[in-house]
Coordinates of C-alpha atoms and ligand atoms in Angstrom, one line a residue:
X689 CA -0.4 -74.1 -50.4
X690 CA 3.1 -74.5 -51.5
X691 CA 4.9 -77.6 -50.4
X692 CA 8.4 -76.0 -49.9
X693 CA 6.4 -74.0 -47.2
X694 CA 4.9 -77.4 -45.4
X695 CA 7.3 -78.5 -42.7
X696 CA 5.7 -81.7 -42.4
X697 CA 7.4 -84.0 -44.9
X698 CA 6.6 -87.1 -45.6
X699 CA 8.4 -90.1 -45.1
X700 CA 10.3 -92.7 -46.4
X701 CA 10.1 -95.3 -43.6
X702 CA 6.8 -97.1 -42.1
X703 CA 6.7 -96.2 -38.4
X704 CA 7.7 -100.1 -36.7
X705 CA 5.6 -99.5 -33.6
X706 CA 2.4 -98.9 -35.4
X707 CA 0.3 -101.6 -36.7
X708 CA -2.6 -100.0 -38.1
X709 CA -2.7 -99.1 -42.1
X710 CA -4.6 -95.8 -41.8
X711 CA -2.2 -94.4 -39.1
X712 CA 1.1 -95.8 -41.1
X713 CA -0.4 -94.4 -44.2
X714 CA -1.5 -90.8 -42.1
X715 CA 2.0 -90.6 -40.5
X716 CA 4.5 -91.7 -43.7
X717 CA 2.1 -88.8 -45.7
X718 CA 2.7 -86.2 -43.0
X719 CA -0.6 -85.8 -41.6
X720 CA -0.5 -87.1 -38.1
X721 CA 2.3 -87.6 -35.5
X722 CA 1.6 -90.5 -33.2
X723 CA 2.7 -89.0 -29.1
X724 CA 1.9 -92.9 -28.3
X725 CA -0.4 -95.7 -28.6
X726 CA -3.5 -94.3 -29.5
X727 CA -2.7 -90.6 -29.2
X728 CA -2.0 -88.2 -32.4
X729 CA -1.1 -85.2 -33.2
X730 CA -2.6 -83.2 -36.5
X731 CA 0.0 -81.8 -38.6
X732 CA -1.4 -79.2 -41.1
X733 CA -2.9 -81.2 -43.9
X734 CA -4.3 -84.0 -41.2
X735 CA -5.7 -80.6 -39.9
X736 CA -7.7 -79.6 -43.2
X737 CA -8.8 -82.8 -43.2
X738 CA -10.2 -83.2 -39.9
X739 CA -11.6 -79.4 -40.2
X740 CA -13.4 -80.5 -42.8
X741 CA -15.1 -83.5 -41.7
X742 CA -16.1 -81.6 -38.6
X743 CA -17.5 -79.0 -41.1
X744 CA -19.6 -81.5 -42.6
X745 CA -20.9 -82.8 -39.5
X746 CA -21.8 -79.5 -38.2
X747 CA -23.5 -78.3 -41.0
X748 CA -25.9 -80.9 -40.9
X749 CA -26.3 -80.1 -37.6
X750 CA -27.0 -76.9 -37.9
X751 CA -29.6 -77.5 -40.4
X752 CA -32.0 -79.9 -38.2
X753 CA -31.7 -76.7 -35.3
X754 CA -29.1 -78.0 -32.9
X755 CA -26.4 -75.0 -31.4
X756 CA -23.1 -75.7 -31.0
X757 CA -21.3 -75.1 -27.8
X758 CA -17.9 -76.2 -26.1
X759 CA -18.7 -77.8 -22.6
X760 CA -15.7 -77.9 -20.2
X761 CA -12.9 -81.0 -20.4
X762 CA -12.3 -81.2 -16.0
X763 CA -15.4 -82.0 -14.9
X764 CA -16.8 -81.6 -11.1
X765 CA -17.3 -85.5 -9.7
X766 CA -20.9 -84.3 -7.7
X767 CA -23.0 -84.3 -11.0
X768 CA -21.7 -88.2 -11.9
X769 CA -22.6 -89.1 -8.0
X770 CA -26.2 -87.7 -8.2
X771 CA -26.7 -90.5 -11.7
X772 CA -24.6 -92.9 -9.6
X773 CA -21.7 -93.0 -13.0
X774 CA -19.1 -91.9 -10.8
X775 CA -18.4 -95.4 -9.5
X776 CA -20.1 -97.2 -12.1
X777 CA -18.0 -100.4 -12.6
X778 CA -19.1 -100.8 -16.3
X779 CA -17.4 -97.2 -16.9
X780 CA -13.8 -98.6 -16.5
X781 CA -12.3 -96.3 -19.2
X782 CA -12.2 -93.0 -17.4
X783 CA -9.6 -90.9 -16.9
X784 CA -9.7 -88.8 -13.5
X785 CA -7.5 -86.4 -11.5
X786 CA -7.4 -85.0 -8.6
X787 CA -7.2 -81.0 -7.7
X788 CA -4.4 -79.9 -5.1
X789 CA -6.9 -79.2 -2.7
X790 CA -8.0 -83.2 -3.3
X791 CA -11.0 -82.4 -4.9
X792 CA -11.5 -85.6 -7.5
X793 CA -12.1 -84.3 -11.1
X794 CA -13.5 -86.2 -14.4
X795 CA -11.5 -85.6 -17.9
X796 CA -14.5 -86.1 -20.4
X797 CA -15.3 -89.3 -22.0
X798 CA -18.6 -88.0 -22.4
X799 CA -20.8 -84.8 -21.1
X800 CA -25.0 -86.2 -20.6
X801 CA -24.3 -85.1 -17.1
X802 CA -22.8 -81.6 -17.5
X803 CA -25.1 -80.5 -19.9
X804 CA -28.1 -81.6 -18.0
X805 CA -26.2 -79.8 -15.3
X806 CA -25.7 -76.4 -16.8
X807 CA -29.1 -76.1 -18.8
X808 CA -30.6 -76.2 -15.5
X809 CA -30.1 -72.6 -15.2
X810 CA -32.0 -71.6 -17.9
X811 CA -35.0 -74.4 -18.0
X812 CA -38.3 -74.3 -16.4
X813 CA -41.5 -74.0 -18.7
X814 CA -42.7 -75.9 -21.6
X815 CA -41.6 -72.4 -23.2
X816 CA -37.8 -73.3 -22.7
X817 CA -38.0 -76.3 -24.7
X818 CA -37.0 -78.5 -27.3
X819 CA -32.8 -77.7 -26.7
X820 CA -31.0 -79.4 -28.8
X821 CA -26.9 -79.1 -28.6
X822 CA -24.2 -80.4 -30.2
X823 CA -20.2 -79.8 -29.9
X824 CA -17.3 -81.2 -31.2
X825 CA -14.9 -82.0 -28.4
X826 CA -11.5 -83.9 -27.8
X827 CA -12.9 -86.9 -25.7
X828 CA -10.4 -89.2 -23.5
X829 CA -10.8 -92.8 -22.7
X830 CA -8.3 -95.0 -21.3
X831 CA -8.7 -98.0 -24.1
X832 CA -7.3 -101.1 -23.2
X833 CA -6.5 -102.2 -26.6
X834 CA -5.2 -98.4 -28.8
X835 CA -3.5 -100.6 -31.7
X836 CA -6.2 -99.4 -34.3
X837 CA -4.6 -96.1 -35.3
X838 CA -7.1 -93.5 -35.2
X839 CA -9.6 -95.8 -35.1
X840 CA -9.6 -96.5 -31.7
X841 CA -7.7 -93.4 -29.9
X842 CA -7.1 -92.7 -25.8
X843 CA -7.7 -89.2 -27.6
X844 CA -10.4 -88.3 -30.0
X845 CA -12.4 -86.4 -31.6
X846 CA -16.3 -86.4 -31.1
X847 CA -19.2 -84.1 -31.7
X848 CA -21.9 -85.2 -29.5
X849 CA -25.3 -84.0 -29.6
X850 CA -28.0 -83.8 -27.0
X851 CA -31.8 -83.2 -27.2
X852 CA -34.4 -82.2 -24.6
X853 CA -37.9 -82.9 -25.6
X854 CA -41.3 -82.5 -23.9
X855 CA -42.1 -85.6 -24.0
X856 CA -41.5 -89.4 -26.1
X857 CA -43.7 -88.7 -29.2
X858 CA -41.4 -85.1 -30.0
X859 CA -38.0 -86.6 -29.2
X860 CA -39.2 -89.8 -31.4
X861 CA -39.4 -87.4 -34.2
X862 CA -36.1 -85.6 -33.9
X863 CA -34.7 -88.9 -33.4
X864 CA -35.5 -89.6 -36.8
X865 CA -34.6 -86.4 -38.2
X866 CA -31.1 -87.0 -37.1
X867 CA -31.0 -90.4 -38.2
X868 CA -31.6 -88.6 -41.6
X869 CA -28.9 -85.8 -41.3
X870 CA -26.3 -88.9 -40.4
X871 CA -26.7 -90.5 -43.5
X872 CA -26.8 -87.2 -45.2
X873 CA -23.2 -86.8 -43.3
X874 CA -22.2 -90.4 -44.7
X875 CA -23.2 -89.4 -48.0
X876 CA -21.1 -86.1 -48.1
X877 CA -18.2 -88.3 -46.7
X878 CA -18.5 -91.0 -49.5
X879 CA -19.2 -93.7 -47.1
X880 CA -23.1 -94.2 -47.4
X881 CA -23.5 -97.2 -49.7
X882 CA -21.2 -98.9 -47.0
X883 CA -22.9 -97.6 -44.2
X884 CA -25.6 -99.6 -42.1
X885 CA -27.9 -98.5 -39.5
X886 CA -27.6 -101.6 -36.6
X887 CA -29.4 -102.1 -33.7
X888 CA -27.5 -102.4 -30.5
X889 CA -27.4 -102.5 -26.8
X890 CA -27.8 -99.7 -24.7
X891 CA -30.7 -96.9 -24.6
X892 CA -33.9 -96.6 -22.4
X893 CA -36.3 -96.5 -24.6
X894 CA -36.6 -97.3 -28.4
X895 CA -37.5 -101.0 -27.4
X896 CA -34.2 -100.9 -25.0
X897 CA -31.6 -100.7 -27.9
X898 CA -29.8 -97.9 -28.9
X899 CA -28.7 -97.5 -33.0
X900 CA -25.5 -97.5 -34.5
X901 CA -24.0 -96.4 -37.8
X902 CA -21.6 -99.2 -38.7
X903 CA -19.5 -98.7 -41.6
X904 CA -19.1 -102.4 -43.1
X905 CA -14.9 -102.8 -43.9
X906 CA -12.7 -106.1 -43.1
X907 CA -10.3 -104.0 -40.1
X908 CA -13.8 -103.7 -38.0
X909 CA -14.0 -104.6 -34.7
X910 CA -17.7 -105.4 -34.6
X911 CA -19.8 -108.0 -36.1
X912 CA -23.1 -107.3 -37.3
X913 CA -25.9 -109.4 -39.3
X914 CA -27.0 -107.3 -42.1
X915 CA -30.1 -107.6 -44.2
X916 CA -28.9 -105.6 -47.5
X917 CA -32.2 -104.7 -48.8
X918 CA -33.6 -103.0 -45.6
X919 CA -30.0 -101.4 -45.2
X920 CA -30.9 -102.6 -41.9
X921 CA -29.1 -104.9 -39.1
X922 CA -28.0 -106.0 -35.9
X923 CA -24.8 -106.1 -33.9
X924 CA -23.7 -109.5 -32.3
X925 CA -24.1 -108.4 -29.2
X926 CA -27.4 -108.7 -29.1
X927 CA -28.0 -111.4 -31.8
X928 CA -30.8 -113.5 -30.6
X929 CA -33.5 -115.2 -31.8
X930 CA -35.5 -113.1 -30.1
X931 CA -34.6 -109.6 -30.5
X932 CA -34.4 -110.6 -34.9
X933 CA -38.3 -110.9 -33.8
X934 CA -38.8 -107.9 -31.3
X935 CA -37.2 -105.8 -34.4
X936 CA -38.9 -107.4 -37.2
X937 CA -35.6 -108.8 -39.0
X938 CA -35.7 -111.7 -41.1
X939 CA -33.2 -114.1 -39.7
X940 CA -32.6 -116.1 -43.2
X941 CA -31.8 -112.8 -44.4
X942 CA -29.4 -111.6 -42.1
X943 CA -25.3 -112.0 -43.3
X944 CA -22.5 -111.3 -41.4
X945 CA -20.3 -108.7 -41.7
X946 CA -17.5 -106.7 -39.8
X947 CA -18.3 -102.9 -39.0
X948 CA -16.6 -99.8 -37.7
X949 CA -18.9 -98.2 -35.9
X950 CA -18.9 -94.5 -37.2
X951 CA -21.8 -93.1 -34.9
X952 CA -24.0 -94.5 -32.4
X953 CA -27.6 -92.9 -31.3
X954 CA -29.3 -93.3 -28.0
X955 CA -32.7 -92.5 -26.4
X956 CA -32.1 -91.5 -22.8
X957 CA -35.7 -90.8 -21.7
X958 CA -36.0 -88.9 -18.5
X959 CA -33.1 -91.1 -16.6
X960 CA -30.8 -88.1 -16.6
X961 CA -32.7 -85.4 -16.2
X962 CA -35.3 -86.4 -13.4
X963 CA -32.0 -87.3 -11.5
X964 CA -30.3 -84.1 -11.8
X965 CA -34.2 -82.4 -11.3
X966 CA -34.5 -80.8 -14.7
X967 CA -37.8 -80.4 -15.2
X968 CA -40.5 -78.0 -16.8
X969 CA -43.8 -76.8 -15.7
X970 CA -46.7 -77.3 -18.5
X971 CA -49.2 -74.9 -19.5
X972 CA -51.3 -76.1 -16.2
X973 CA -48.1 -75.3 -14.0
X974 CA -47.7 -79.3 -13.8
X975 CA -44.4 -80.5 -13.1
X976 CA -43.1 -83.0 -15.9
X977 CA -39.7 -84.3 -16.6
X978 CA -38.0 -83.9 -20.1
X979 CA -37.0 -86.2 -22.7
X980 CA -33.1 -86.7 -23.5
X981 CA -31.5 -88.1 -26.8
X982 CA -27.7 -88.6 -27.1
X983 CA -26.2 -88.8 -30.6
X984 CA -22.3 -89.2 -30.9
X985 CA -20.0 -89.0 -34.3
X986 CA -16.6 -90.2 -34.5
X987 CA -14.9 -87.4 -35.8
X988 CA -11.1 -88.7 -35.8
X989 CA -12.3 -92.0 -36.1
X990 CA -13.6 -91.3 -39.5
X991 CA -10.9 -89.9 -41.0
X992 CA -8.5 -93.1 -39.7
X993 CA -11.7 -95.1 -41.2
X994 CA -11.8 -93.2 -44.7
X995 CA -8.0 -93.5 -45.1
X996 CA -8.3 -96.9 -44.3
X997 CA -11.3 -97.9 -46.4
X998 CA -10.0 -95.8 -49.7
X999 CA -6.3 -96.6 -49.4
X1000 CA -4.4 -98.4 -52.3
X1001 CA -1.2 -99.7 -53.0
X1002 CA 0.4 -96.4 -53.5
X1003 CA -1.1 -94.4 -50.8
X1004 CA -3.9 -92.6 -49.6
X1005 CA -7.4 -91.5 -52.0
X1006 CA -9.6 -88.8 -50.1
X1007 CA -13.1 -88.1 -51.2
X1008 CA -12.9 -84.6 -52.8
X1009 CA -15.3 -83.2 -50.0
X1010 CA -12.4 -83.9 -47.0
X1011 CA -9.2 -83.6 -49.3
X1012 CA -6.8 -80.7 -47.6
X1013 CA -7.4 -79.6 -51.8
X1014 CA -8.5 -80.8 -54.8
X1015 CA -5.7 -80.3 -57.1
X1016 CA -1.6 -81.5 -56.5
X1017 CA 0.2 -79.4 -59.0
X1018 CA 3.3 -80.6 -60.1
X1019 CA 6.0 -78.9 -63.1
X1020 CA 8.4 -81.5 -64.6
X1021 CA 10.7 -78.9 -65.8
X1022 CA 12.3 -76.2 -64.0
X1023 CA 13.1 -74.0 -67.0
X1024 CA 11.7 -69.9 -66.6
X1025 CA 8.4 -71.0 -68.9
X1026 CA 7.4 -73.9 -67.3
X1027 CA 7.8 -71.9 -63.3
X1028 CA 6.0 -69.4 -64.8
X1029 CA 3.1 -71.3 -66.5
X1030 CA 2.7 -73.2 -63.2
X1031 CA 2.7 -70.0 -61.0
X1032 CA -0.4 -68.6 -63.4
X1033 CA -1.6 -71.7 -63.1
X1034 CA -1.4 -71.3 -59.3
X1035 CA -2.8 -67.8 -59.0
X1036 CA -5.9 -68.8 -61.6
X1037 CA -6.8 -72.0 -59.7
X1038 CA -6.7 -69.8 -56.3
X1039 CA -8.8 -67.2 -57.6
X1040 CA -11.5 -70.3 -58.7
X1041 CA -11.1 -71.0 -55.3
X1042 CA -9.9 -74.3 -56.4
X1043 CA -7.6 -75.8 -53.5
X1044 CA -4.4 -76.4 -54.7
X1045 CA -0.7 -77.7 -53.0
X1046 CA 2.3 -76.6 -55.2
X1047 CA 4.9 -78.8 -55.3
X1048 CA 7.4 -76.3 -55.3
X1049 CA 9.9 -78.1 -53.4
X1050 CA 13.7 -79.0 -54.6
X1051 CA 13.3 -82.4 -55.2
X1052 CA 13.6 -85.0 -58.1
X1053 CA 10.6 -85.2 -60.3
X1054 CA 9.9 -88.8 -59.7
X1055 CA 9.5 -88.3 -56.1
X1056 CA 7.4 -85.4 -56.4
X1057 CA 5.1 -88.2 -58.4
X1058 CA 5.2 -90.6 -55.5
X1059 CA 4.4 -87.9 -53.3
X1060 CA 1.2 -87.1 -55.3
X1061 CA 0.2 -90.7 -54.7
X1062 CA 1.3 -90.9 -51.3
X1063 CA -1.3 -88.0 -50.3
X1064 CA -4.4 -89.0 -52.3
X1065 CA -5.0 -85.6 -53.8
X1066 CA -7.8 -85.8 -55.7
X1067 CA -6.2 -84.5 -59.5
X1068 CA -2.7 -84.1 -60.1
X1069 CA -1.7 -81.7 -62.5
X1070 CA 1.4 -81.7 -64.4
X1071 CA 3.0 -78.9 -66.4
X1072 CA 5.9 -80.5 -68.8
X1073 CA 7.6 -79.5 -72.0
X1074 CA 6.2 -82.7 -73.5
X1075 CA 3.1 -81.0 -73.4
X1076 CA 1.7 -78.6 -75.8
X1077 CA 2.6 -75.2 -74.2
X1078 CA -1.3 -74.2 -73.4
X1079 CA -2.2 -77.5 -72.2
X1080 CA -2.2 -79.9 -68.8
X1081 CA -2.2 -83.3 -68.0
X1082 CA -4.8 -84.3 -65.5
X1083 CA -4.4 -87.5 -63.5
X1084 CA -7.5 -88.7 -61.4
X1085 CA -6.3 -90.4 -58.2
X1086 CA -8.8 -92.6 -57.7
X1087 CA -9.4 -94.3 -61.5
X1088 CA -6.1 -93.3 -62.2
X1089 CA -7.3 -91.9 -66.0
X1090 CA -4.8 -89.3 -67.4
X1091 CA -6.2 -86.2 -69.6
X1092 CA -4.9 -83.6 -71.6
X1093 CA -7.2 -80.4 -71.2
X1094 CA -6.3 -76.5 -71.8
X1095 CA -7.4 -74.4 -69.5
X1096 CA -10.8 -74.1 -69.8
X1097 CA -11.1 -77.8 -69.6
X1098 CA -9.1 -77.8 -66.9
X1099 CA -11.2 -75.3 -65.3
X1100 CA -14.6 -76.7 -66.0
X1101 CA -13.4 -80.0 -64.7
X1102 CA -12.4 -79.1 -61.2
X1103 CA -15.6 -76.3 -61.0
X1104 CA -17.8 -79.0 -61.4
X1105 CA -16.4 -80.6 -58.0
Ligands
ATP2542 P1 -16.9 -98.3 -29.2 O1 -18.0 -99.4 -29.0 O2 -16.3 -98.4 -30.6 O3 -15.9 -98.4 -28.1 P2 -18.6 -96.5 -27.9 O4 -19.9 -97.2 -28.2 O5 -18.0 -96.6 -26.6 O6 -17.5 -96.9 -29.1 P3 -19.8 -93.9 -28.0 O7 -19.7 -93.5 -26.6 O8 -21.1 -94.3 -28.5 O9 -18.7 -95.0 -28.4 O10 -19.2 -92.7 -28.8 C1 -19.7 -92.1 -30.0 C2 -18.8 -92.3 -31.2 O11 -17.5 -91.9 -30.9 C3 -18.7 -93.8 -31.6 O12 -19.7 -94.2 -32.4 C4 -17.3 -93.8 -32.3 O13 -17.5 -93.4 -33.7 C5 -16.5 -92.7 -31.6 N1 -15.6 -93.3 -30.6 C6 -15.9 -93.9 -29.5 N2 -14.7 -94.3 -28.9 C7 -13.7 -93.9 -29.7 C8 -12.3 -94.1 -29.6 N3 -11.7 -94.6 -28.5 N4 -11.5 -93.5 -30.6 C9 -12.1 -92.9 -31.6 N5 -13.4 -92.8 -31.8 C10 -14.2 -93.3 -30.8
MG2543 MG1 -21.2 -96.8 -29.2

């Protein structure tokens, strides 16, 4: 990518309506545009980087059997009567509409219902079964509170998975298969050793709580008691004496922390799909009802969080794995040699398919340097006359160590990425 190509500069000034560090970093480093409180736009590099996260998420999906689809954003209000969600008080965050012919509409906050809905078309026998689905979707909730930048958006991006089981011991085990490909997500993302799995409120079954994946990081909104050794722990919610014993946590060594939560887990039984009468017929043509998992990822959210949680006084620092590339180029004189050594350097790095933006623009050197910064690209490579003529200076974002390397060091460095 060449910068004099990007039309989304970045920005001198820190937006005054926007409180949140991730989305003033995001927006002064041209990745997002904010529309309004809790609503952004992508701009191309906020694109890579949300692309990629969703990449990651979806090839661990993938690889534990779930198919992705795209369910529908309007969705008909008679599948949210039959579960009685339509006019659930508790779900005050929903956005509806309402068709010219006065037909009421949901916009999706979430989609248990029209899944359930639309499988039943193609379930009936023990044969049909396990399903497991998974998409990534722009969700909409009408937040009360949107002042945590892309952690908290009216707007966001999910991928929510679903799984139909025949019966509690099977979905139990898939359960814990995906409990396994989060934290294999995490990992990819950089965020593991910060990352807790915390029992919560909510769910059917799994002793009545649902999990979460809760990032630990000072901006959090949640409080949870963690023991560290277990990498285990439990949300304030439902901190009580006697849910520490119902799950086997030692209270004395439980310490408080505050979490984003990245992902949350549930275990749905048959609450969903014996109201909406999806069922299968076993190998003795018995009726039976189906088990149902949910299993959301805060895809935007974890890009806000990331930014947020890597951040430093001169900008942003992506994990290689989500950076929109892995190498800011930069040439600190514009004389015929230097343009040319930095185009071959382009074209080589390409061919490597090593991701690289060009700072080709017009503009002083020193700004291009606080630009580099600014967008927490991984290296930054600079081509000067102070340099020998066969060599590059390597700067690491994230320790900040400078290195001079020819090209084959240069090379070997960034291959092994
Ligand atoms: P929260 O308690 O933070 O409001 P939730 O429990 O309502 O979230 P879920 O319905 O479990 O959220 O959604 C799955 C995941 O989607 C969450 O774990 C979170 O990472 C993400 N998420 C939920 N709400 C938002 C939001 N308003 N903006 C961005 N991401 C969100
Ligand atoms: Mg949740």
């Amino acid at each position: 990518m060449r910068l004099s190509k990007l039309f989304s500069n970045t920005s001198k000034g820190v937006p005054s309506d926007e409180a949140a560090l991730n989305a003033r970093l995001l927006i002064q480093a041209g990745y997002v545009h904010k529309e309004m409180a809790g609503v952004y736009s992508y701009l191309p590099l906020g694109k890579l980087v949300l692309d990629k996260i969703s990449n990651i998420i979806k090839e661990e999906m993938n690889k534990i059997d779930a198919l992705e689809v795209q369910m529908s954003i309007l969705q008909p209000k008679d599948i949210w009567e039959i579960t009685d969600r339509w006019d659930d008080r508790k779900v005050d965050n929903w956005f509806k509409t309402t068709l010219k012919s006065g037909q009421e509409l949901g916009i999706g906050l979430t989609h248990e219902e029209p899944i359930v809905d639309s499988l039943r078309s193609f379930v009936d026998s023990y044969k049909d079964l396990p399903i497991y689905v998974y998409q990534v979707q722009t969700k909409f909730r009408n937040e009360l509170r949107a002042k945590s930048g892309l952690l908290r958006g009216r707007e966001f991006l999910m991928k929510d998975m679903y799984s139909f089981s025949l019966n509690e011991v099977e979905h139990k085990i898939y359960y814990e298969k995906v409990v396994n490909a989060y934290f294999k997500i995490y990992k990819k993302l950089g965020i593991r050793d910060k990352t807790y799995r915390v029992y919560a409120d909510g769910g059917i079954f799994n002793k009545g709580f649902s999990d979460e994946f809760q990032t630990v990081i000072d901006i959090g909104e949640d409080y949870i008691y963690l023991d560290q050794d277990l990498k285990l722990g439990i949300n304030k919610e439902i901190y009580s004496d006697q849910n520490i014993k119902k799950l086997g946590l030692n209270k004395d060594k439980l310490v408080v922390k505050k979490g984003v939560e990245v992902g949350n887990i549930f275990s749905l039984g048959s609450k969903y799909t014996d109201a909406l009468g999806l069922k299968y017929t076993d190998k003795t043509g018995q009726e039976n009802s189906i088990f149902m998992g949910c299993y959301g990822i805060g895809v935007s959210r974890l890009m806000g969080l990331i930014a947020e949680l890597f951040a430093d006084d001169k900008g942003l620092v992506w994990p290689d794995s989500i950076s929109p590339a892995l190498v800011y180029l930069i040439t600190v004189n514009t004389d015929d040699s230097s343009l040319k050594k930095a185009e071959k350097l382009y074209q080589v790095l390409t061919q490597n398919k090593i991701e690289v933006i060009y700072d080709d623009r017009d503009k002083r050197v020193g700004e291009k340097f606080v630009d580099a910064d600014l967008l927490g690209i991984p290296f930054r490579v600079v081509i000067s006359s102070k340099i020998d003529q066969d060599k590059f200076e390597i700067k690491d974002r994230t320790t900040q160590k400078i290195e001079i390397a020819d090209l084959d060091g240069l090379l070997k460095k960034l291959l092994k990425k």
